[in-house]
């Protein structure tokens, strides 16, 4: 029996309000949390207890593919796959991508526009990469 994935119509930014990053002080696991009201971002490290924050200014947002938006720190949950960059903002995001990858039957809800699933890179969507991607995700889940 094939596993089934039904797109929940989540947008790409749904998981970005809590992003696991590499601490800029110690290299440990840190969390960047951002809020819409008031617009504010905070970085907290669970290893060295470093804390910093800043008001959010959309003009100062970083759009690097390999770092978080606000503090420009590397993603904690990242790896390379055949010269492609794979990342997840947090463990919930990683689980959602994992469910998509492992599903033999992938259903999309046509009512939504610009969903996370729609924006996934082709190497993630390709069934031929399924086993290797799932092994990589298993490694990241233990991180």
Coordinates of C-alpha atoms in Angstrom, one line a residue:
X1 CA 0.0 0.0 0.0
X2 CA 1.4 3.4 -1.0
X3 CA 1.7 6.1 1.5
X4 CA -0.3 9.2 0.7
X5 CA 0.5 12.9 1.1
X6 CA -2.1 15.6 0.8
X7 CA -0.8 19.1 0.4
X8 CA -2.0 21.2 3.3
X9 CA -1.5 24.4 1.3
X10 CA 1.1 25.7 3.6
X11 CA 3.1 28.7 2.2
X12 CA 6.9 28.6 2.1
X13 CA 7.1 31.1 5.0
X14 CA 4.8 29.1 7.3
X15 CA 7.8 27.5 9.0
X16 CA 10.2 30.5 9.0
X17 CA 8.9 32.1 12.2
X18 CA 11.1 29.6 14.2
X19 CA 14.3 28.7 12.5
X20 CA 17.1 26.6 13.9
X21 CA 20.5 28.1 13.1
X22 CA 24.2 27.6 14.0
X23 CA 25.1 29.9 16.9
X24 CA 27.4 32.7 15.8
X25 CA 29.2 32.5 19.1
X26 CA 29.8 28.8 19.9
X27 CA 28.6 26.9 16.8
X28 CA 25.9 25.1 18.8
X29 CA 22.2 24.9 18.0
X30 CA 20.3 28.2 18.4
X31 CA 16.8 29.3 17.6
X32 CA 15.7 32.4 15.8
X33 CA 12.1 33.4 16.5
X34 CA 10.4 36.3 14.7
X35 CA 7.0 37.8 15.4
X36 CA 4.8 39.9 13.2
X37 CA 3.4 42.2 15.9
X38 CA 5.6 43.8 17.1
X39 CA 8.0 43.1 14.3
X40 CA 10.9 41.6 16.3
X41 CA 13.5 38.8 16.0
X42 CA 15.4 37.0 18.7
X43 CA 18.3 34.6 18.6
X44 CA 18.8 32.2 21.6
X45 CA 21.5 29.6 21.8
X46 CA 20.7 26.4 23.8
X47 CA 24.4 25.6 24.2
X48 CA 26.2 28.8 25.3
X49 CA 23.0 30.8 26.2
X50 CA 23.9 33.7 23.9
X51 CA 20.9 35.9 23.3
X52 CA 20.5 38.8 20.9
X53 CA 17.5 40.5 19.3
X54 CA 16.6 43.2 16.9
X55 CA 13.6 45.0 15.5
X56 CA 12.6 43.7 12.1
X57 CA 13.3 46.0 9.2
X58 CA 12.3 44.5 5.8
X59 CA 15.1 46.5 4.2
X60 CA 17.7 44.6 6.3
X61 CA 16.4 41.1 5.6
X62 CA 19.0 38.7 4.2
X63 CA 17.9 36.6 1.2
X64 CA 20.8 34.2 1.1
X65 CA 19.8 30.6 0.3
X66 CA 22.0 29.2 3.0
X67 CA 21.3 31.5 6.0
X68 CA 18.4 32.8 8.1
X69 CA 16.7 36.0 7.2
X70 CA 17.5 38.1 10.2
X71 CA 20.9 37.2 11.7
X72 CA 22.5 35.7 8.6
X73 CA 23.4 32.5 10.5
X74 CA 23.7 29.2 8.8
X75 CA 20.7 26.8 9.0
X76 CA 21.2 24.0 11.6
X77 CA 19.2 21.6 9.5
X78 CA 21.1 21.6 6.2
X79 CA 23.0 19.3 3.9
X80 CA 24.1 19.1 0.3
X81 CA 22.5 16.6 -2.1
X82 CA 24.1 16.1 -5.5
X83 CA 25.4 19.7 -5.5
X84 CA 22.0 21.0 -4.4
X85 CA 21.3 22.8 -1.1
X86 CA 18.8 21.1 1.2
X87 CA 17.5 22.8 4.4
X88 CA 14.6 23.0 6.8
X89 CA 13.8 25.8 9.1
X90 CA 12.9 23.5 12.0
X91 CA 12.0 19.9 12.8
X92 CA 8.3 20.5 11.8
X93 CA 9.4 21.7 8.4
X94 CA 11.7 18.8 8.1
X95 CA 8.9 16.4 8.9
X96 CA 6.6 18.0 6.4
X97 CA 9.2 17.6 3.6
X98 CA 9.9 14.0 4.8
X99 CA 6.2 13.2 4.5
X100 CA 6.1 14.6 1.0
X101 CA 9.2 12.7 -0.1
X102 CA 8.3 9.3 1.3
X103 CA 4.7 9.4 -0.1
X104 CA 4.1 7.2 -3.1
X105 CA 0.9 9.1 -3.8
X106 CA 1.2 12.9 -3.7
X107 CA -2.0 15.0 -4.0
X108 CA -2.2 18.7 -4.4
X109 CA -5.1 20.9 -3.6
X110 CA -5.7 23.1 -6.6
X111 CA -7.4 25.8 -4.5
X112 CA -4.1 27.2 -3.1
X113 CA -1.5 29.3 -4.8
X114 CA 2.3 29.3 -4.1
X115 CA 2.3 26.5 -1.7
X116 CA 5.5 25.1 -0.1
X117 CA 5.1 21.9 -2.1
X118 CA 4.7 23.9 -5.4
X119 CA 8.0 25.7 -4.6
X120 CA 10.1 22.6 -3.7
X121 CA 13.1 22.1 -6.0
X122 CA 12.9 19.4 -8.6
X123 CA 15.5 17.2 -6.9
X124 CA 13.2 16.9 -3.9
X125 CA 10.2 16.1 -6.0
X126 CA 12.0 13.4 -8.0
X127 CA 11.1 9.9 -7.0
X128 CA 14.5 8.6 -8.0
X129 CA 16.1 10.6 -5.1
X130 CA 13.6 9.3 -2.5
X131 CA 15.8 6.8 -0.7
X132 CA 18.9 9.0 -0.5
X133 CA 16.9 12.0 0.6
X134 CA 15.2 10.0 3.3
X135 CA 18.6 8.8 4.6
X136 CA 19.8 12.4 4.7
X137 CA 16.7 13.5 6.5
X138 CA 17.1 10.7 9.1
X139 CA 20.6 12.0 9.8
X140 CA 19.3 15.6 10.2
X141 CA 16.5 14.4 12.5
X142 CA 19.2 13.2 14.9
X143 CA 21.1 16.5 14.9

